[in-house]
Coordinates of C-alpha atoms (C1' of nucleotides) in Angstrom, one line a residue:
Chain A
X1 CA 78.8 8.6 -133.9
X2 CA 78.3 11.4 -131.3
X3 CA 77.4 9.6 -128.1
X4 CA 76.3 11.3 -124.9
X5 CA 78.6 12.5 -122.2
X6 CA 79.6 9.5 -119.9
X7 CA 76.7 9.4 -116.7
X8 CA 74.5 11.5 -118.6
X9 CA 71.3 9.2 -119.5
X10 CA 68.9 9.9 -122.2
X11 CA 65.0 8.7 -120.9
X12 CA 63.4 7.6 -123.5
X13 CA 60.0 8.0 -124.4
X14 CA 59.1 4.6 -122.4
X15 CA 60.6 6.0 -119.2
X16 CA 59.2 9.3 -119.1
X17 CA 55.7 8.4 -118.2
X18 CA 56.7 6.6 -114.8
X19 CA 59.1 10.0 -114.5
X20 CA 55.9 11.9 -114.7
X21 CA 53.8 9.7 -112.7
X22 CA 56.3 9.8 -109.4
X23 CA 56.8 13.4 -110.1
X24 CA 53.0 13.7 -109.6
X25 CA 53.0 12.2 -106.8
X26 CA 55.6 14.1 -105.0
X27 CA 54.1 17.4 -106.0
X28 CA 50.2 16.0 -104.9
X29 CA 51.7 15.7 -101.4
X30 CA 53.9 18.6 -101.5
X31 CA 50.8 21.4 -101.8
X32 CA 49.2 19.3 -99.5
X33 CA 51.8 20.2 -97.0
X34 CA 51.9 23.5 -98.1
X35 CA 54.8 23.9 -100.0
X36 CA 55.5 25.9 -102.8
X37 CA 57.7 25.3 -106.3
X38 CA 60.8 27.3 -106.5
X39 CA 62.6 27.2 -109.4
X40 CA 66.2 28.2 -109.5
X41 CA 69.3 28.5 -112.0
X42 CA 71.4 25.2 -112.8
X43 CA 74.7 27.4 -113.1
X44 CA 75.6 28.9 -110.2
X45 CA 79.1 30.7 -109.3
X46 CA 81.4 28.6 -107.6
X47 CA 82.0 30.6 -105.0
X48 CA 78.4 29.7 -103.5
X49 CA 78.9 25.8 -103.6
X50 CA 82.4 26.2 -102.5
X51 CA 81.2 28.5 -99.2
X52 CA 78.0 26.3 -98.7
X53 CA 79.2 22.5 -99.1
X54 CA 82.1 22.8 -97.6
X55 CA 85.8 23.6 -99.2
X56 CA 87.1 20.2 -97.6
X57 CA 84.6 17.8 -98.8
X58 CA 84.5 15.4 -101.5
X59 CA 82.0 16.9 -103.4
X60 CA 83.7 20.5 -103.8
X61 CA 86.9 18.7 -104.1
X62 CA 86.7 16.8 -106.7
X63 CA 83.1 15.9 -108.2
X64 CA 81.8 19.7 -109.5
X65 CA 81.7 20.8 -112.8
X66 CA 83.6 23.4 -112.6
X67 CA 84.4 26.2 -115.6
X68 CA 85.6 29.3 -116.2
X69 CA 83.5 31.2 -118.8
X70 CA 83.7 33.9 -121.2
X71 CA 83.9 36.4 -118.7
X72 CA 86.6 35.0 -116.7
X73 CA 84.2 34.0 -114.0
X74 CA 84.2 30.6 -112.7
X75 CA 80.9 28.6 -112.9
X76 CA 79.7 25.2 -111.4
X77 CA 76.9 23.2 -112.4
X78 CA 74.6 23.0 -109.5
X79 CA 75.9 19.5 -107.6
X80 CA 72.9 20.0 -105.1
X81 CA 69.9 22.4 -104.6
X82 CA 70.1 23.6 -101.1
X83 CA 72.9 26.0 -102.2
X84 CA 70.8 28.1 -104.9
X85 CA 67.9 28.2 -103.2
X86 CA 69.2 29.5 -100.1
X87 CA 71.0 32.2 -102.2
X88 CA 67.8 32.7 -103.9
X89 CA 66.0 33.0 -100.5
X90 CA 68.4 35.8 -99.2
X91 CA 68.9 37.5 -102.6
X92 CA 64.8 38.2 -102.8
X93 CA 64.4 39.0 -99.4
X94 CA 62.3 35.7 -98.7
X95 CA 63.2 36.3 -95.6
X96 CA 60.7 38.7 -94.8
X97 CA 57.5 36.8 -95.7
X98 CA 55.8 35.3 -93.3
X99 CA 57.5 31.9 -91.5
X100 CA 58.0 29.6 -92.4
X101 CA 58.2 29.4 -95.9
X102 CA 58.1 26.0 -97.3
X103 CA 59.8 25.3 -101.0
X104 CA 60.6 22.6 -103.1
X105 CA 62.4 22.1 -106.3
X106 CA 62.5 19.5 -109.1
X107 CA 65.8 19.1 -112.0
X108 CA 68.5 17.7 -112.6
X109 CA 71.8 17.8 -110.1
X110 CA 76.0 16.9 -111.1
X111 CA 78.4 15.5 -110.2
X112 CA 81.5 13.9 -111.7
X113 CA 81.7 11.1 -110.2
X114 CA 82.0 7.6 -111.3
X115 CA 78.8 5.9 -112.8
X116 CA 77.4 2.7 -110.9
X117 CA 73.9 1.2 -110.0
X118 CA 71.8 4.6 -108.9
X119 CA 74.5 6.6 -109.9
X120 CA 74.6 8.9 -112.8
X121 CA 76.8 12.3 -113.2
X122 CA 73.7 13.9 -114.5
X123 CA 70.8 12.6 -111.7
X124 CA 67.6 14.6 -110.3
X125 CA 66.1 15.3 -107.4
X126 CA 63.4 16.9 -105.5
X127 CA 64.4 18.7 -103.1
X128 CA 62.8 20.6 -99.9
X129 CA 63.2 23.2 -97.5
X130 CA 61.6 24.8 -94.9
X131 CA 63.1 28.1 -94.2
X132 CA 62.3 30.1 -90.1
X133 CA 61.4 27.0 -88.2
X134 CA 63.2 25.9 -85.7
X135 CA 61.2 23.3 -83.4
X136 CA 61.8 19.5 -84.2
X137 CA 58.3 18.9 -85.4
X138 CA 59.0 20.8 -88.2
X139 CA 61.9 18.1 -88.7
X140 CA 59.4 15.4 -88.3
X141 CA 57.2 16.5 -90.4
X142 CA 59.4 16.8 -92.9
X143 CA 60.6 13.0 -92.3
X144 CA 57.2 11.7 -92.5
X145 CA 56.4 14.0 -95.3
X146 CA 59.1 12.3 -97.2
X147 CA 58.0 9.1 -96.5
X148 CA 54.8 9.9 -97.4
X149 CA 55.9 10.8 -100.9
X150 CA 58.1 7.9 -101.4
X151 CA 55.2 5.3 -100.4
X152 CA 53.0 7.4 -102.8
X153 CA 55.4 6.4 -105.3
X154 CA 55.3 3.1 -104.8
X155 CA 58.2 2.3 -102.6
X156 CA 58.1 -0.2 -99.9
X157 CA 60.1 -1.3 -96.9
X158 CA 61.8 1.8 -96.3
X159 CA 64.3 2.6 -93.6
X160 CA 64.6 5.3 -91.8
X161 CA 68.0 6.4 -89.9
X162 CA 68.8 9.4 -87.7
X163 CA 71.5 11.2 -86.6
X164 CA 72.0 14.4 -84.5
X165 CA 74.8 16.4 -85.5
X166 CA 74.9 19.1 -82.5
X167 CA 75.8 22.4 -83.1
X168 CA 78.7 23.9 -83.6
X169 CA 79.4 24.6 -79.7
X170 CA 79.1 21.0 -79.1
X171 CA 80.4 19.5 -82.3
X172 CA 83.6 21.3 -81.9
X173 CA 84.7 19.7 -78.8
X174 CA 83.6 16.3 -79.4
X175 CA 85.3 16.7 -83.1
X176 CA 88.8 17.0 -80.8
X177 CA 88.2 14.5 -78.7
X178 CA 87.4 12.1 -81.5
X179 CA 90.7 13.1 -83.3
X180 CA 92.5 12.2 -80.5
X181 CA 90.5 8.9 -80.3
X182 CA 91.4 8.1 -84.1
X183 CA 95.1 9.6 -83.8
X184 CA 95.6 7.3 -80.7
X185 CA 95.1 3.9 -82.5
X186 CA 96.0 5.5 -86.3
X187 CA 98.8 2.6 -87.1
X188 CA 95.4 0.0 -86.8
X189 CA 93.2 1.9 -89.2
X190 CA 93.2 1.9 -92.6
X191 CA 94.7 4.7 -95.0
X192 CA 91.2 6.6 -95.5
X193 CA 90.9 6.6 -92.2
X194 CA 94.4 7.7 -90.8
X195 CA 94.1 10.4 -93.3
X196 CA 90.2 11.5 -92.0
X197 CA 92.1 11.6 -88.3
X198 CA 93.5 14.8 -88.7
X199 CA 90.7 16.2 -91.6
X200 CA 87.4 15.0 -91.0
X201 CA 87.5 12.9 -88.0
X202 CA 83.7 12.6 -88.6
X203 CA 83.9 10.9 -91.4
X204 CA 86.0 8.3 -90.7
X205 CA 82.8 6.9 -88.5
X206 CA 80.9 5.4 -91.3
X207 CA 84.1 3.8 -92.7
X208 CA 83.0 0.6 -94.8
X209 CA 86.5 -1.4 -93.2
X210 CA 86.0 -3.8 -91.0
X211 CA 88.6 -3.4 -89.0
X212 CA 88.0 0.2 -88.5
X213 CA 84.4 -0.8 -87.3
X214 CA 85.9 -2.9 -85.3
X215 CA 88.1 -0.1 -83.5
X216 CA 85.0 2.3 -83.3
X217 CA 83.4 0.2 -80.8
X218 CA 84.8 2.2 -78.1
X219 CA 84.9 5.7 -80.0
X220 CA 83.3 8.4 -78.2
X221 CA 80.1 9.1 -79.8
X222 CA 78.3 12.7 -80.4
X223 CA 75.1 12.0 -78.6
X224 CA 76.8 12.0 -75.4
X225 CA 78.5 15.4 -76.6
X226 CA 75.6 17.1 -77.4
X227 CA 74.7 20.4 -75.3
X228 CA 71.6 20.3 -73.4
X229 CA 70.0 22.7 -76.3
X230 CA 70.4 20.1 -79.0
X231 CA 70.1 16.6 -76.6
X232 CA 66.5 18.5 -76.5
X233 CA 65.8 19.4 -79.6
X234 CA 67.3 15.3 -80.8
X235 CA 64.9 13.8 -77.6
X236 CA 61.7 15.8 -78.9
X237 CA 62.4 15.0 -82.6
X238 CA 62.4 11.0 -81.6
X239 CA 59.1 12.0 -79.4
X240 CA 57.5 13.5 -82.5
X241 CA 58.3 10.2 -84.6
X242 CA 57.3 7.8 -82.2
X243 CA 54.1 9.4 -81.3
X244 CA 53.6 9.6 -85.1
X245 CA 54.3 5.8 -84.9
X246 CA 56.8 6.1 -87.8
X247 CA 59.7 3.5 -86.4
X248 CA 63.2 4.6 -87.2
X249 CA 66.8 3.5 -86.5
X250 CA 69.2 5.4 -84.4
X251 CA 72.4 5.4 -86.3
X252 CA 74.9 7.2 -84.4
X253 CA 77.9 6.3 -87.3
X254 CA 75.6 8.4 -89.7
X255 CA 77.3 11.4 -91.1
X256 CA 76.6 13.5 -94.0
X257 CA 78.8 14.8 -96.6
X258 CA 78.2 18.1 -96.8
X259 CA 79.5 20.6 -93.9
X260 CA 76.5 22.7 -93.7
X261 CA 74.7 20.0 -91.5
X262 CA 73.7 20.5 -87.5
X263 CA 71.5 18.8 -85.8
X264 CA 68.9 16.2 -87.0
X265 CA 70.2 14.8 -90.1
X266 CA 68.5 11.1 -91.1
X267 CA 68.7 9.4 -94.4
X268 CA 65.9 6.8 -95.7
X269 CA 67.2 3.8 -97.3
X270 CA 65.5 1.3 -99.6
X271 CA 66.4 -2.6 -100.3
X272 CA 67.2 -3.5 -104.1
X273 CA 69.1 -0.7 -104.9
X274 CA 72.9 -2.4 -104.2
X275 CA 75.4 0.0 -102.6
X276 CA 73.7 3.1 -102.7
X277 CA 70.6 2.1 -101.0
X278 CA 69.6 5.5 -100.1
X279 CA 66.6 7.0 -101.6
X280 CA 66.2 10.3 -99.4
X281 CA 68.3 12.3 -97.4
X282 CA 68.5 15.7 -95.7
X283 CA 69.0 17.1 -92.4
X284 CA 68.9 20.7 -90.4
X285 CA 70.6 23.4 -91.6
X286 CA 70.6 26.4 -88.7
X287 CA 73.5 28.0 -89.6
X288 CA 73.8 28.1 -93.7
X289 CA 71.6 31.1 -94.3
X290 CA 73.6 33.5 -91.8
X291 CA 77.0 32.0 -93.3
X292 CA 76.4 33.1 -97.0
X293 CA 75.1 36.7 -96.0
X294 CA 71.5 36.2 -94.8
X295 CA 69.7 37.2 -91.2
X296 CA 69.9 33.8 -89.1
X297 CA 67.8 31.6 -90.0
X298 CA 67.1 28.5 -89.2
X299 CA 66.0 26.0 -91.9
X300 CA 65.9 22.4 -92.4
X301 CA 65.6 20.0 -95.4
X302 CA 66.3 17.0 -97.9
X303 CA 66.2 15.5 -101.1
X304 CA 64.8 12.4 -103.1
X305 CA 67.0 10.9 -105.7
X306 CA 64.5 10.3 -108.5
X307 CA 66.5 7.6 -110.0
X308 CA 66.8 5.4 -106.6
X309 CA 62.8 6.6 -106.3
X310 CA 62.4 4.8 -110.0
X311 CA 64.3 1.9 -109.2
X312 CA 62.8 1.1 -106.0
X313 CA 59.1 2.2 -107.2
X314 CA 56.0 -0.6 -108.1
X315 CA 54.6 1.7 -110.7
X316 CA 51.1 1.6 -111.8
X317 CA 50.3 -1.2 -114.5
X318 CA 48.8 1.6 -117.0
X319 CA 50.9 4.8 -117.3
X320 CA 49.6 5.6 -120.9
X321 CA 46.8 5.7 -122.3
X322 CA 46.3 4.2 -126.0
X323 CA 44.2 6.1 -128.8
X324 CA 40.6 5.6 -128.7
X325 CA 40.5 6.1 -132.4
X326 CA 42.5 5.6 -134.9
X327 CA 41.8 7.6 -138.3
X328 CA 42.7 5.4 -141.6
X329 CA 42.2 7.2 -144.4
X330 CA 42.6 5.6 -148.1
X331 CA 43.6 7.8 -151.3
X332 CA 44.6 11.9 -150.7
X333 CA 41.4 13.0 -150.5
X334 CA 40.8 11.3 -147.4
X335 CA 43.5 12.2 -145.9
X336 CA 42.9 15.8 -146.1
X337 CA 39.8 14.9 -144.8
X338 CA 41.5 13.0 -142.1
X339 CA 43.2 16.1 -140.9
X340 CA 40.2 18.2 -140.4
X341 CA 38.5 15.1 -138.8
X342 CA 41.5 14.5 -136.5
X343 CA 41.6 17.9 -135.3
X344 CA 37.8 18.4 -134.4
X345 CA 37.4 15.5 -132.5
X346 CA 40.5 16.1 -130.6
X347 CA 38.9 19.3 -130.0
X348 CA 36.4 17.6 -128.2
X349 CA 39.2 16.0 -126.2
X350 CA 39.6 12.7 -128.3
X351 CA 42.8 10.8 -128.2
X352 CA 43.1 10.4 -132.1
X353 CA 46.0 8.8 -133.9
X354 CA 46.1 9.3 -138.0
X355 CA 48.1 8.2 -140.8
X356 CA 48.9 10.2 -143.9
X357 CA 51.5 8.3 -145.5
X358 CA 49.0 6.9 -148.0
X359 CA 49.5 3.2 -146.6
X360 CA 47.5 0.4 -147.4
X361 CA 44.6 -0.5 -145.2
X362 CA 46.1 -3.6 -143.8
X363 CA 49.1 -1.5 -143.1
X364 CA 47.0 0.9 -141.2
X365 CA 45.0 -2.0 -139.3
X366 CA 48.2 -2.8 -137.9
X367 CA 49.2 0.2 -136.9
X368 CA 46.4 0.7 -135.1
X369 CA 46.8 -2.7 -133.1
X370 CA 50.1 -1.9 -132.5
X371 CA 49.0 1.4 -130.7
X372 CA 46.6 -0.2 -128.7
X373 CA 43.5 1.6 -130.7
X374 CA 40.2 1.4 -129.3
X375 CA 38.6 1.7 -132.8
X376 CA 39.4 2.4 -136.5
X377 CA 37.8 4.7 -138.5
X378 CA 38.3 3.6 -142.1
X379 CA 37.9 6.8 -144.3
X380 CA 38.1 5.2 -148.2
X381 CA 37.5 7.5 -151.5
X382 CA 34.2 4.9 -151.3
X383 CA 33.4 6.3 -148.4
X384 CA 33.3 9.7 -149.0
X385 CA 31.4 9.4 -152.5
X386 CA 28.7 7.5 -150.3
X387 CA 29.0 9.6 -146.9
X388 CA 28.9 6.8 -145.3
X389 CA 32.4 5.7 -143.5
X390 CA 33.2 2.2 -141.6
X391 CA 33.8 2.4 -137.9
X392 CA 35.4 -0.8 -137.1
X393 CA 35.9 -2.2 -133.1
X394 CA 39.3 -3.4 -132.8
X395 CA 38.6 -6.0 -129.9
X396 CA 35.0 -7.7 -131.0
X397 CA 36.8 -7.2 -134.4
X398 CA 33.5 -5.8 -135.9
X399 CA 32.4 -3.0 -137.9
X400 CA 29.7 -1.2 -138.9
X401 CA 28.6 1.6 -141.8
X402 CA 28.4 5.2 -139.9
X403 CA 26.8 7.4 -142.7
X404 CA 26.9 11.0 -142.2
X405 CA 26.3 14.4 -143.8
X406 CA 29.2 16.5 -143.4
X407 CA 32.1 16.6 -141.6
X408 CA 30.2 18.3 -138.2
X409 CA 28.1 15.3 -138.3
X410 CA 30.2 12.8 -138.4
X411 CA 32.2 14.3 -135.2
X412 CA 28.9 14.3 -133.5
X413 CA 28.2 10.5 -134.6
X414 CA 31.7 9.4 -133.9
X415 CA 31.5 11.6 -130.3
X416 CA 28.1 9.6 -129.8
X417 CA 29.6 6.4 -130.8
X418 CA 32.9 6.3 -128.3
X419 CA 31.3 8.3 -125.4
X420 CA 28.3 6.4 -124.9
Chain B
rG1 C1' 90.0 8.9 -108.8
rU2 C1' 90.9 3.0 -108.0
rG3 C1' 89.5 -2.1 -109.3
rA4 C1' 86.9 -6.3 -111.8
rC5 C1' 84.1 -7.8 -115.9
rC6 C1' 82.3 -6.3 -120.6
rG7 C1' 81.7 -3.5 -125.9
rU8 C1' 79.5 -7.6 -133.2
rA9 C1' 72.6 -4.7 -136.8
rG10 C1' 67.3 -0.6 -133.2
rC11 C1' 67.2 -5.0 -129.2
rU12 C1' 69.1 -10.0 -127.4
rC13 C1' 73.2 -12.6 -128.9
rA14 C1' 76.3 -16.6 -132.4
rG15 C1' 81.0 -16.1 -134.5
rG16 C1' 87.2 -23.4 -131.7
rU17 C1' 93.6 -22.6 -132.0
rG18 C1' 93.8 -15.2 -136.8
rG19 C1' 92.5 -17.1 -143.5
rU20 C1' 84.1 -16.5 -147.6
rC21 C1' 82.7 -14.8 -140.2
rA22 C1' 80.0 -10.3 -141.2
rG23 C1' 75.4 -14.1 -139.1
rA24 C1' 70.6 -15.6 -136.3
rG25 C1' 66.2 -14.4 -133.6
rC26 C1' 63.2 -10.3 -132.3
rG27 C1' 61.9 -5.5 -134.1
rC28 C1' 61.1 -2.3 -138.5
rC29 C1' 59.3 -1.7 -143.8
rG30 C1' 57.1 -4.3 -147.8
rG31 C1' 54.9 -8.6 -150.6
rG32 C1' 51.6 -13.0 -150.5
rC33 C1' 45.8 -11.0 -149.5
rU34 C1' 44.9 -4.6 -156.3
rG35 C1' 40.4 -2.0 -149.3
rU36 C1' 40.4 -5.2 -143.5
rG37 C1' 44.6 -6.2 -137.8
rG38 C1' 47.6 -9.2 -133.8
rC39 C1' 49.0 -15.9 -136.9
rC40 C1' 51.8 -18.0 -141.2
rC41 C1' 55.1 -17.8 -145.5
rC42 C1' 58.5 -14.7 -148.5
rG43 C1' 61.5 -10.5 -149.4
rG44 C1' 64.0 -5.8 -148.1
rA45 C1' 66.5 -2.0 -145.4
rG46 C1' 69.8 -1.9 -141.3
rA47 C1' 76.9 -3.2 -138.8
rU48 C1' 83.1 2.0 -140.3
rC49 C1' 82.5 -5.7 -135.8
rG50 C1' 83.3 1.0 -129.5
rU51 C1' 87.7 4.3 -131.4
rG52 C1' 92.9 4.7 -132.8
rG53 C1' 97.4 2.5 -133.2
rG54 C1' 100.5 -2.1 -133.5
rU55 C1' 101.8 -7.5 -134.8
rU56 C1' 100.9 -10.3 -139.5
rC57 C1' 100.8 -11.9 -146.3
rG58 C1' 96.0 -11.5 -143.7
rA59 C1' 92.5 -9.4 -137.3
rG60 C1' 85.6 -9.2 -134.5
rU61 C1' 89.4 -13.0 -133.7
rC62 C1' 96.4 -11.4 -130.8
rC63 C1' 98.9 -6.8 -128.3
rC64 C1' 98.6 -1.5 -126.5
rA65 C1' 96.1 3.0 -125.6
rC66 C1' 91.8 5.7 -125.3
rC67 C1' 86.4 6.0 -125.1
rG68 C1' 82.0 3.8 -123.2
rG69 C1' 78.9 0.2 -120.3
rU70 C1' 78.0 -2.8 -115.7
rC71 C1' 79.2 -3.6 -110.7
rA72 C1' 82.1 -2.6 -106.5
rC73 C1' 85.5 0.9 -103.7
rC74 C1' 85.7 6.2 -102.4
rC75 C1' 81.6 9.3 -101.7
rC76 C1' 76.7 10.3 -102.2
rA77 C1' 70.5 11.2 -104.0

RNA sequence: GUGACCGUAGCUCAGGUGGUCAGAGCGCCGGGCUGUGGCCCCGGAGAUCGUGGGUUCGAGUCCCACCGGUCACCCCA
């Protein structure tokens, strides 16, 4: 048997109403801030990824789906969506509409990567950006915006964590003087970490070991780095969150994976969800636009991992709604009938469920049950000879003769009969 | 990419030390009730026992490899 690719979930027909639910949530709130649905290639060229993640992290290293196609050009399945929308934005010339301009996206992302709890190779997200704003309300907003959506989704207890990443004038310094930290005591730490000394120094910050923990007590942290631009824009962002009373946790170990990052980055985290406990994450983004070919621009964004969302959400009790009749027809002719029947009254926006597999009626009865039928209609050759069909109540389990003339009327008495 | 545990019908699982071990419950379809449901009784369909090798007279049962699942690490949504 052909089974599907390892990570790469089928939702089934039961999980697909909760997927639409949260999804209609997030996009209720999304217009409400004013954002608009962008929707952009999975397959990009791998240059873009490559150029816009970072060549030295983890996720260009080794997790993309990488291939080389017909053409001899190498593709990668998107592993993220900031990276194709802002090639999108630059490629149409979004840049000259009025700012900000405020999109979001919904699909699915890769990366090969090794499944686990909230972890899939194929996973989705929605992702948002805000493209020309620069002050840190917009960065606030966004924050409580995504908040906003996750609560609407049912998820509760959220954390929220932030970060400031500086720029790249004061990143750069404090990048060497943290590699001198980690080079200075690199027989003590362990072998991720000796090997993030000399390659990603920042990295080595939100080591899981112990022991390295214990050796960052001392390390020299960015905030105090930061240049008197960005300490601003960090102090106003935390100004604009506690005046929107939203409480948060200064993390100053928190560090993203992809290179692109500056300045506010934050990550909201859920409980139940085991190791990756991170529902939401994103960050500012000044310098990505001009860096694949684009005027500057600053921009800022994140993205919810539907998955974690799912895991983490108290869904509605009802998602779907059963059939409010159920048509059982007995003997062909009635189930020609049935088909006409069926189709007018869903016409009139019914939710009608038939049968045409010339079952028995207590088959059909039990169908319907099964479906959660409001009421049966049973259509019998007796029926029809008499014009007169059975409309039976599945709950008070009684039923009564519904005579009719034609098919129009009998619509109209049925309509009559559920509506009112 | 690394590690631990796991892999028998659609689902949940039984199957001492290798020799009628291919089963049960639920679900599905049907019959009992020749046109009246969720209960009950009966029957039926459905399994290359994850895949491929090996050991053996004989392997779900032992060995190896691979694939997949779960969780953790790395990293991330």
């Amino acid at each position: 048997m052909i089974k599907s690719v390892r990570g790469f979930k089928d939702i089934l027909p039961e999980e697909t109403p909760a997927w639409s639910w949260l999804e209609a949530q997030a996009r209720e709130i999304l217009v409400r801030y004013g954002f608009r649905e962008i929707r952009v290639p999975i397959l990009e060229k791998t240059e873009l990824f490559a150029r816009s993640i970072g060549e030295a992290t983890d996720i260009v290293e080794k997790e993309m789906y990488t291939f080389v196609d017909r053409n001899q050009e190498r593709l990668t399945l998107r592993p993220e969506a900031t990276a194709g929308i802002v090639r999108a934005f630059i490629e149409h010339g979004l840049h000259n509409r009025p700012k900000p301009i405020k999109l979001f996206t919904i699909g699915p992302m890769f990366r090969h990567e090794r499944p686990q709890k909230g972890r899939l190779r194929q996973f989705h997200q929605i992702d948002v950006e805000v493209f020309g704003a620069q002050s840190p309300g917009t960065d606030a907003e966004l924050v409580v915006m995504a908040l906003d959506i996750l609560e609407a989704g049912g998820a509760r207890n959220l954390r929220l964590e932030i970060n400031s990443l500086g720029c790249p004038d004061c990143r750069v310094p404090f990048r060497e003087e943290l590699r001198e930290f980690l080079l200075a005591r690199k027989e003590r730490l362990c072998e991720d970490c000796q090997r993030r000394a000399e390659r990603n120094p920042l990295r080595a910050l939100d080591c899981k070991n112990e022991v390295c923990q214990a050796e960052y007590r001392e390390a020299p942290e960015l905030t105090n780095f930061l240049c008197e631009d960005c300490r601003a824009h960090y102090e106003a962002f935390k100004a604009y969150l506690s005046e929107a009373e939203v409480s948060y946790q200064v993390n100053p170990r928190l560090v993203r994976g992809l290179d692109y990052y500056t300045r506010t980055i934050f990550e909201i985290k859920a409980p139940g969800l085991g190791a990756q406990d991170t529902v939401a994450a994103g960050g500012r983004y000044d310098g990505l636009v001009s860096a694949l070919g684009g005027p500057d621009t600053p921009a800022v964004g994140f993205a919810i991992g539907i998955e974690r969302w799912l895991l983490v959400s108290e869904l509605p009790a009802e998602l779907e709604s059963p059939p409010e009749l159920f048509i059982a027809p007995l003997g062909e002719e009635a189930a020609r009938v049935t088909l006409r029947l069926a189709r007018s009254l869903r016409a009139r926006g019914i939710r009608v469920e038939a049968d045409y597999e010339g079952r028995r009626l207590k088959a059909l009865l039990r169908q319907a049950d099964r479906l959660s039928a409001r009421k049966v209609l049973i259509l019998g050759e007796d029926e029809l000879q008499k014009k007169e069909a059975l409309l039976k109540d599945l709950e008070t389990r009684t039923q009564e003769p519904l005579p009719f003339e034609n098919l129009t009327d009998l619509v109209n008495r049925i309509l009559i009969d559920l509506r009112f």
